[in-house]
Amino acid sequence: MDNKIYLDNASTTMMSAEVVNAMMPVFNDVYGNPSSTHEEGRRASKLLDDARDSIAETLNVSSSEIYFTSGGTEANNWAIIGLAYANASKGKHIITTKIEHHSVLDACAFLETQGFEVTYLNVDKFGFINFAEFLGAFRKDTILVSIMSANNELGTVQNLKAIGITCRENDVIFHTDAVQLYGNMTIDPNEMYIDALTISAHKIYGPKGVGALYLRRGIKINNIIYGGMQESGKRGGTESVMNIVGFAKACEVAYRDIVANNYKINQLESYLIEKLKEIPDCEINALTKQKVPQIVSVSFDAVDKDTLLMMLDLNGVYCSAGSACMAGSSKPSHVLQAINMPISVINSTIRISLSKNNTFEEIDLAVNIIRDCVEKIRAYSPFYTTRKNAKRKKNV
């Protein structure tokens, strides 16, 4: 198919040419193990040091506070489990939200089997926590708060600084999953009182299979991967040098171009929403100014999301129903359930996520295809047709 329109960038982005060009020499030329003491090892180690410095600079933190992982899921697991075990002598209570990524929720569920207690905060219809509930959740034995920066289905951005200040005042560690925020908005762990922060390369036009955990100096964390002294003895395993080099380049480019990219994606989002609203019985979810612009959640009355996504796929428009990590699951989205969306509406909801590579022409074409597919599905829906006719008679 000639006209492929990729609108699933919250799942993963296409690697940029600058990232590919930065990685290519490493594949053939820098083949040493960065832990080896000979020249080839030192060359690889130098690339790791440079990459660590580059990424730390984007966060305004020390390079010694950056630890490379295999991606966001590992970094989240390490943060939740490692921080909980390392600080269990103080208490075994954790606070998180009902709309976290499953790499956080499942890690918390595991800890519950190990004697820890977890409070799952509610959110409003936009996905924001209630601060009164948040404050009321703190206990003497609370040791960790993990609240994501930007939700991967709604795009909602929490008030990180207010959360961070509250945690610091209560002597509680604050971790945030910043995978969807990092590279799209500036984030400063020191200014926001963030103790641990998760980022990933493939959300910002970098390679898959690499991420990082920022850990504030002095914060205790247990290892969850053993077998070597890599990453200052905190994570065993030979580092993927070429992926880390690509990761660093992606970070550098993201923050170099952040103003221009944000402007373009904001314009694309506004245009997309304007066009989607022209489709009858279409609802844009969690529409708030406090969100990342690349994520748009939209519901179409009386339209089965799986049928719609399949039809869009056949027509070269690639979207999703939510997190790619839960693809294939028959369970309704836990995020949409948390904002009290009815099951019938959840089953009619898709996520459209934009990138700097998308164009206004693509938006026009994609929305036309979406409209056509929605109309075809509704044409075979007795429920929708009956209700539409009843509505017409009432208005006559």
Short mmCIF file of C-alpha atoms in Angstrom, two decimals:
data_model
loop_
_atom_site.label_atom_id
_atom_site.label_comp_id
_atom_site.label_asym_id
_atom_site.label_seq_id
_atom_site.Cartn_x
_atom_site.Cartn_y
_atom_site.Cartn_z
CA MET A 1 0.00 0.00 0.00
CA ASP A 2 1.44 3.37 -1.05
CA ASN A 3 -0.24 5.70 1.46
CA LYS A 4 0.70 4.42 4.90
CA ILE A 5 -0.14 6.80 7.73
CA TYR A 6 1.52 5.93 11.02
CA LEU A 7 -0.42 7.33 13.99
CA ASP A 8 0.76 5.02 16.76
CA ASN A 9 3.78 6.97 18.00
CA ALA A 10 2.94 6.53 21.69
CA SER A 11 3.67 2.83 21.12
CA THR A 12 6.95 3.49 19.34
CA THR A 13 8.48 6.02 16.98
CA MET A 14 10.46 5.57 13.79
CA MET A 15 14.19 5.95 14.34
CA SER A 16 15.48 9.26 13.03
CA ALA A 17 18.21 9.44 10.38
CA GLU A 18 20.52 11.22 12.83
CA VAL A 19 20.17 8.36 15.30
CA VAL A 20 20.82 5.71 12.66
CA ASN A 21 23.89 7.59 11.42
CA ALA A 22 25.25 7.83 14.96
CA MET A 23 24.79 4.10 15.53
CA MET A 24 26.15 2.71 12.28
CA PRO A 25 29.90 3.18 12.98
CA VAL A 26 29.53 1.38 16.31
CA PHE A 27 28.24 -1.82 14.69
CA ASN A 28 31.44 -2.43 12.77
CA ASP A 29 34.14 -0.33 14.37
CA VAL A 30 33.58 -0.35 18.14
CA TYR A 31 33.14 -4.02 18.96
CA GLY A 32 34.92 -4.21 22.32
CA ASN A 33 33.26 -5.04 25.63
CA PRO A 34 33.10 -1.76 27.61
CA SER A 35 34.12 -3.65 30.77
CA SER A 36 37.38 -4.87 29.17
CA THR A 37 40.57 -2.99 30.09
CA HIS A 38 42.27 -3.22 26.69
CA GLU A 39 42.10 -0.50 24.04
CA GLU A 40 38.99 -1.85 22.29
CA GLY A 41 37.19 -2.04 25.61
CA ARG A 42 38.27 1.48 26.53
CA ARG A 43 36.93 2.80 23.21
CA ALA A 44 33.52 1.26 23.95
CA SER A 45 33.64 2.51 27.54
CA LYS A 46 34.36 6.04 26.31
CA LEU A 47 31.19 5.93 24.17
CA LEU A 48 29.18 4.88 27.23
CA ASP A 49 30.64 7.72 29.27
CA ASP A 50 29.88 10.25 26.54
CA ALA A 51 26.31 8.94 26.18
CA ARG A 52 25.74 9.08 29.93
CA ASP A 53 27.02 12.65 30.03
CA SER A 54 24.78 13.65 27.13
CA ILE A 55 21.61 12.18 28.64
CA ALA A 56 22.39 13.61 32.09
CA GLU A 57 22.72 17.05 30.54
CA THR A 58 19.15 16.92 29.20
CA LEU A 59 17.90 16.30 32.74
CA ASN A 60 20.30 18.71 34.43
CA VAL A 61 21.64 15.93 36.66
CA SER A 62 24.99 14.27 37.26
CA SER A 63 26.07 11.55 34.83
CA SER A 64 26.77 9.29 37.83
CA GLU A 65 23.01 9.31 38.51
CA ILE A 66 22.13 7.73 35.12
CA TYR A 67 21.91 3.94 34.86
CA PHE A 68 21.26 2.21 31.53
CA THR A 69 18.60 -0.52 31.26
CA SER A 70 16.98 -2.58 28.52
CA GLY A 71 14.06 -0.16 28.37
CA GLY A 72 11.29 1.53 30.31
CA THR A 73 9.75 -1.69 31.62
CA GLU A 74 12.98 -2.84 33.25
CA ALA A 75 13.65 0.63 34.66
CA ASN A 76 10.16 0.78 36.19
CA ASN A 77 10.48 -2.73 37.65
CA TRP A 78 13.89 -1.89 39.08
CA ALA A 79 12.64 1.38 40.56
CA ILE A 80 9.56 -0.13 42.22
CA ILE A 81 11.01 -3.42 43.43
CA GLY A 82 14.56 -2.25 44.08
CA LEU A 83 13.53 0.86 46.02
CA ALA A 84 10.89 -1.04 48.01
CA TYR A 85 13.28 -3.75 49.16
CA ALA A 86 16.13 -1.35 49.89
CA ASN A 87 13.95 0.81 52.12
CA ALA A 88 11.73 -1.85 53.70
CA SER A 89 13.29 -1.30 57.13
CA LYS A 90 11.44 2.04 57.26
CA GLY A 91 8.10 0.66 56.10
CA LYS A 92 6.26 -1.36 53.49
CA HIS A 93 3.64 1.05 52.16
CA ILE A 94 3.64 2.32 48.55
CA ILE A 95 1.40 4.89 46.84
CA THR A 96 0.67 4.79 43.11
CA THR A 97 -2.31 5.43 40.80
CA LYS A 98 -4.83 3.28 38.99
CA ILE A 99 -3.64 4.56 35.58
CA GLU A 100 0.03 3.59 35.69
CA HIS A 101 1.74 1.54 32.99
CA HIS A 102 1.53 -2.20 33.71
CA SER A 103 5.27 -2.32 34.35
CA VAL A 104 4.51 -0.30 37.48
CA LEU A 105 1.18 -1.90 38.39
CA ASP A 106 2.44 -5.46 37.95
CA ALA A 107 5.59 -4.70 39.96
CA CYS A 108 3.38 -3.32 42.74
CA ALA A 109 1.15 -6.41 42.54
CA PHE A 110 4.24 -8.59 42.96
CA LEU A 111 5.31 -6.62 46.04
CA GLU A 112 1.86 -7.15 47.54
CA THR A 113 2.60 -10.89 47.50
CA GLN A 114 5.78 -10.11 49.46
CA GLY A 115 4.10 -8.35 52.36
CA PHE A 116 4.02 -4.79 51.02
CA GLU A 117 0.83 -2.70 50.99
CA VAL A 118 -0.11 -0.54 48.01
CA THR A 119 -2.58 2.35 47.84
CA TYR A 120 -3.94 2.91 44.32
CA LEU A 121 -5.12 6.50 43.92
CA ASN A 122 -8.25 7.35 41.96
CA VAL A 123 -8.19 9.91 39.14
CA ASP A 124 -10.79 12.29 37.73
CA LYS A 125 -12.27 12.20 34.22
CA PHE A 126 -9.11 13.81 32.83
CA GLY A 127 -6.75 11.42 34.59
CA PHE A 128 -5.55 13.78 37.34
CA ILE A 129 -5.07 12.62 40.91
CA ASN A 130 -7.05 14.27 43.69
CA PHE A 131 -4.51 16.01 45.90
CA ALA A 132 -6.63 15.66 49.02
CA GLU A 133 -6.77 11.90 48.48
CA PHE A 134 -3.04 11.88 47.75
CA LEU A 135 -2.20 13.70 50.99
CA GLY A 136 -4.53 11.44 52.93
CA ALA A 137 -2.81 8.33 51.59
CA PHE A 138 0.49 9.04 53.39
CA ARG A 139 1.25 6.90 56.43
CA LYS A 140 4.17 6.61 58.84
CA ASP A 141 5.31 3.49 56.97
CA THR A 142 5.03 5.00 53.45
CA ILE A 143 8.37 4.62 51.67
CA LEU A 144 7.66 5.15 47.98
CA VAL A 145 5.36 7.10 45.66
CA SER A 146 5.29 6.19 41.96
CA ILE A 147 3.14 8.42 39.75
CA MET A 148 3.66 8.66 36.01
CA SER A 149 4.49 12.00 34.41
CA ALA A 150 2.23 11.73 31.33
CA ASN A 151 -0.34 9.00 30.84
CA ASN A 152 0.22 6.79 27.81
CA GLU A 153 -3.47 6.59 26.86
CA LEU A 154 -4.79 10.05 27.75
CA GLY A 155 -1.66 12.21 27.65
CA THR A 156 -2.53 13.83 31.00
CA VAL A 157 0.49 15.46 32.71
CA GLN A 158 0.46 15.40 36.51
CA ASN A 159 1.68 18.28 38.69
CA LEU A 160 5.08 16.69 39.29
CA LYS A 161 6.58 19.47 41.36
CA ALA A 162 3.68 19.53 43.81
CA ILE A 163 3.89 15.75 44.14
CA GLY A 164 7.66 15.92 44.57
CA ILE A 165 7.51 18.61 47.25
CA THR A 166 4.91 16.63 49.19
CA CYS A 167 7.06 13.49 49.04
CA ARG A 168 10.20 15.34 50.11
CA GLU A 169 8.34 16.93 53.05
CA ASN A 170 7.22 13.46 54.15
CA ASP A 171 10.67 11.90 53.62
CA VAL A 172 9.23 9.56 50.97
CA ILE A 173 10.97 8.58 47.73
CA PHE A 174 9.28 9.87 44.57
CA HIS A 175 9.60 7.88 41.35
CA THR A 176 7.99 8.89 38.07
CA ASP A 177 7.59 6.98 34.83
CA ALA A 178 8.51 9.77 32.40
CA VAL A 179 8.57 7.63 29.25
CA GLN A 180 5.80 9.59 27.49
CA LEU A 181 6.93 13.00 28.76
CA TYR A 182 10.70 12.91 28.33
CA GLY A 183 11.82 14.44 25.05
CA ASN A 184 8.44 16.08 24.54
CA MET A 185 8.58 18.46 27.50
CA THR A 186 11.44 19.60 29.72
CA ILE A 187 11.74 17.83 33.04
CA ASP A 188 14.23 18.67 35.80
CA PRO A 189 14.40 16.14 38.66
CA ASN A 190 16.13 18.62 40.95
CA GLU A 191 13.56 21.38 40.46
CA MET A 192 10.68 18.91 40.73
CA TYR A 193 12.05 16.96 43.72
CA ILE A 194 12.08 13.70 41.75
CA ASP A 195 14.24 10.95 43.26
CA ALA A 196 13.96 8.34 40.51
CA LEU A 197 12.84 8.70 36.89
CA THR A 198 12.33 6.29 34.00
CA ILE A 199 13.03 7.12 30.34
CA SER A 200 13.12 5.08 27.12
CA ALA A 201 14.74 5.57 23.72
CA HIS A 202 12.14 4.24 21.32
CA LYS A 203 9.54 6.84 22.30
CA ILE A 204 11.81 9.66 21.08
CA TYR A 205 12.95 8.35 17.66
CA GLY A 206 15.67 6.15 19.14
CA PRO A 207 16.26 2.37 19.09
CA LYS A 208 14.20 -0.21 20.94
CA GLY A 209 15.80 -2.22 23.73
CA VAL A 210 17.40 0.59 25.71
CA GLY A 211 16.29 2.95 28.45
CA ALA A 212 17.60 4.47 31.64
CA LEU A 213 16.82 5.04 35.28
CA TYR A 214 17.79 8.33 36.90
CA LEU A 215 18.48 7.76 40.59
CA ARG A 216 19.28 10.70 42.85
CA ARG A 217 22.61 10.33 44.60
CA GLY A 218 22.19 8.86 48.08
CA ILE A 219 18.94 6.99 47.36
CA LYS A 220 19.23 3.31 48.33
CA ILE A 221 18.15 0.72 45.75
CA ASN A 222 18.58 -3.04 45.56
CA ASN A 223 19.74 -4.78 42.41
CA ILE A 224 17.25 -6.94 40.54
CA ILE A 225 19.74 -8.13 37.88
CA TYR A 226 22.89 -9.87 39.07
CA GLY A 227 25.97 -11.19 37.32
CA GLY A 228 28.42 -8.34 36.84
CA MET A 229 29.73 -5.00 38.06
CA GLN A 230 28.38 -2.97 35.16
CA GLU A 231 26.51 0.30 35.80
CA SER A 232 28.53 1.01 38.95
CA GLY A 233 27.73 -2.45 40.27
CA LYS A 234 23.97 -1.82 40.24
CA ARG A 235 22.96 -3.74 37.10
CA GLY A 236 24.80 -6.77 35.76
CA GLY A 237 25.06 -7.40 32.02
CA THR A 238 27.14 -6.13 29.12
CA GLU A 239 25.80 -2.77 27.97
CA SER A 240 24.43 -2.49 24.42
CA VAL A 241 26.86 0.15 23.23
CA MET A 242 25.32 0.82 19.82
CA ASN A 243 21.81 1.20 21.30
CA ILE A 244 23.08 3.47 24.06
CA VAL A 245 24.88 5.65 21.49
CA GLY A 246 21.60 5.86 19.54
CA PHE A 247 19.71 6.64 22.73
CA ALA A 248 22.04 9.52 23.54
CA LYS A 249 21.73 10.96 20.04
CA ALA A 250 17.93 10.71 20.23
CA CYS A 251 17.98 12.60 23.55
CA GLU A 252 20.31 15.25 22.19
CA VAL A 253 18.15 15.81 19.08
CA ALA A 254 14.89 15.77 21.06
CA TYR A 255 16.00 18.58 23.35
CA ARG A 256 17.79 20.49 20.61
CA ASP A 257 14.55 20.62 18.61
CA ILE A 258 12.02 20.54 21.45
CA VAL A 259 10.52 23.99 20.78
CA ALA A 260 10.05 23.41 17.05
CA ASN A 261 8.74 19.87 17.54
CA ASN A 262 6.29 20.92 20.24
CA TYR A 263 4.98 23.75 18.09
CA LYS A 264 4.41 21.42 15.14
CA ILE A 265 2.81 18.61 17.14
CA ASN A 266 0.56 21.08 18.98
CA GLN A 267 -0.62 22.42 15.62
CA LEU A 268 -1.18 18.88 14.33
CA GLU A 269 -3.13 17.93 17.46
CA SER A 270 -5.41 20.97 17.22
CA TYR A 271 -6.05 20.28 13.56
CA LEU A 272 -6.69 16.57 14.21
CA ILE A 273 -9.20 17.31 16.98
CA GLU A 274 -10.97 19.91 14.84
CA LYS A 275 -11.34 17.40 12.00
CA LEU A 276 -12.41 14.51 14.26
CA LYS A 277 -15.17 16.63 15.77
CA GLU A 278 -16.74 16.85 12.32
CA ILE A 279 -17.52 13.12 12.55
CA PRO A 280 -21.02 12.64 14.06
CA ASP A 281 -21.19 11.23 17.59
CA CYS A 282 -17.45 11.49 18.18
CA GLU A 283 -16.05 12.33 21.63
CA ILE A 284 -12.52 13.51 22.42
CA ASN A 285 -11.56 12.19 25.86
CA ALA A 286 -9.66 13.95 28.66
CA LEU A 287 -9.35 17.14 26.66
CA THR A 288 -7.22 19.40 28.85
CA LYS A 289 -4.40 21.87 28.29
CA GLN A 290 -2.24 20.04 30.82
CA LYS A 291 -1.24 17.15 28.56
CA VAL A 292 1.34 16.08 26.03
CA PRO A 293 0.04 16.99 22.57
CA GLN A 294 1.01 13.78 20.81
CA ILE A 295 -1.73 11.63 22.39
CA VAL A 296 -5.43 11.90 21.46
CA SER A 297 -8.02 9.52 22.89
CA VAL A 298 -11.24 9.45 20.85
CA SER A 299 -14.51 7.49 21.11
CA PHE A 300 -17.02 6.80 18.33
CA ASP A 301 -20.53 5.94 19.46
CA ALA A 302 -21.74 2.46 18.39
CA VAL A 303 -18.40 1.56 16.79
CA ASP A 304 -16.43 -1.49 17.90
CA LYS A 305 -12.80 -0.43 18.32
CA ASP A 306 -11.34 -3.74 17.15
CA THR A 307 -13.38 -3.66 13.96
CA LEU A 308 -12.44 -0.05 13.37
CA LEU A 309 -8.72 -0.68 13.95
CA MET A 310 -8.79 -3.65 11.59
CA MET A 311 -10.48 -1.59 8.87
CA LEU A 312 -8.04 1.28 9.38
CA ASP A 313 -5.15 -1.16 9.13
CA LEU A 314 -6.47 -2.47 5.81
CA ASN A 315 -6.64 1.13 4.61
CA GLY A 316 -3.08 1.95 5.71
CA VAL A 317 -3.90 4.00 8.83
CA TYR A 318 -2.13 2.67 11.91
CA CYS A 319 -3.58 3.51 15.34
CA SER A 320 -4.12 1.50 18.52
CA ALA A 321 -6.61 0.87 21.29
CA GLY A 322 -4.09 1.85 23.96
CA SER A 323 -0.81 0.53 25.33
CA ALA A 324 1.03 -1.77 22.91
CA CYS A 325 2.19 -3.80 25.92
CA MET A 326 -1.41 -4.99 26.42
CA ALA A 327 -2.09 -5.83 22.76
CA GLY A 328 -3.98 -9.11 22.52
CA SER A 329 -5.58 -8.75 25.95
CA SER A 330 -9.36 -9.09 26.04
CA LYS A 331 -9.57 -6.94 29.18
CA PRO A 332 -10.88 -3.38 28.81
CA SER A 333 -8.37 -0.56 29.34
CA HIS A 334 -7.65 -0.07 33.05
CA VAL A 335 -6.93 3.61 32.33
CA LEU A 336 -10.32 4.26 30.76
CA GLN A 337 -12.03 2.28 33.52
CA ALA A 338 -10.24 4.46 36.08
CA ILE A 339 -11.77 7.64 34.59
CA ASN A 340 -15.19 5.97 34.95
CA MET A 341 -15.79 5.53 31.25
CA PRO A 342 -18.65 3.06 30.55
CA ILE A 343 -17.56 -0.28 29.08
CA SER A 344 -19.58 0.42 25.93
CA VAL A 345 -17.59 3.61 25.37
CA ILE A 346 -14.26 1.94 26.22
CA ASN A 347 -15.02 -0.61 23.53
CA SER A 348 -15.49 2.29 21.08
CA THR A 349 -12.28 4.14 21.95
CA ILE A 350 -9.01 4.32 20.03
CA ARG A 351 -5.76 6.19 20.60
CA ILE A 352 -4.22 8.35 17.89
CA SER A 353 -0.66 9.42 18.64
CA LEU A 354 1.32 11.90 16.59
CA SER A 355 4.98 12.55 15.83
CA LYS A 356 7.15 15.26 14.30
CA ASN A 357 7.08 13.23 11.07
CA ASN A 358 3.33 13.54 10.53
CA THR A 359 1.81 16.14 8.21
CA PHE A 360 -1.47 18.04 7.89
CA GLU A 361 -2.08 16.21 4.61
CA GLU A 362 -1.83 12.90 6.46
CA ILE A 363 -4.32 14.13 9.06
CA ASP A 364 -6.80 15.06 6.32
CA LEU A 365 -6.46 11.68 4.63
CA ALA A 366 -6.54 9.71 7.90
CA VAL A 367 -9.67 11.46 9.21
CA ASN A 368 -11.44 10.89 5.89
CA ILE A 369 -10.62 7.19 6.11
CA ILE A 370 -11.70 7.07 9.78
CA ARG A 371 -15.00 8.77 8.89
CA ASP A 372 -15.61 6.31 6.06
CA CYS A 373 -14.86 3.30 8.27
CA VAL A 374 -17.05 4.61 11.10
CA GLU A 375 -19.96 5.14 8.70
CA LYS A 376 -19.62 1.62 7.30
CA ILE A 377 -19.59 0.06 10.78
CA ARG A 378 -22.59 2.10 11.90
CA ALA A 379 -24.53 1.17 8.77
CA TYR A 380 -24.65 -2.38 10.11
CA SER A 381 -25.56 -1.33 13.66
CA PRO A 382 -29.32 -1.65 14.31
CA PHE A 383 -28.84 0.06 17.68
CA TYR A 384 -27.20 3.13 16.15
CA THR A 385 -29.69 3.37 13.25
CA THR A 386 -32.73 3.06 15.54
CA ARG A 387 -31.46 5.67 17.95
CA LYS A 388 -30.50 8.03 15.13
CA ASN A 389 -34.01 7.77 13.62
CA ALA A 390 -35.60 8.37 17.00
CA LYS A 391 -33.45 11.45 17.47
CA ARG A 392 -34.52 12.79 14.07
CA LYS A 393 -38.24 12.34 14.88
CA LYS A 394 -37.77 14.16 18.18
CA ASN A 395 -36.18 17.12 16.46
CA VAL A 396 -38.88 17.39 13.81
#
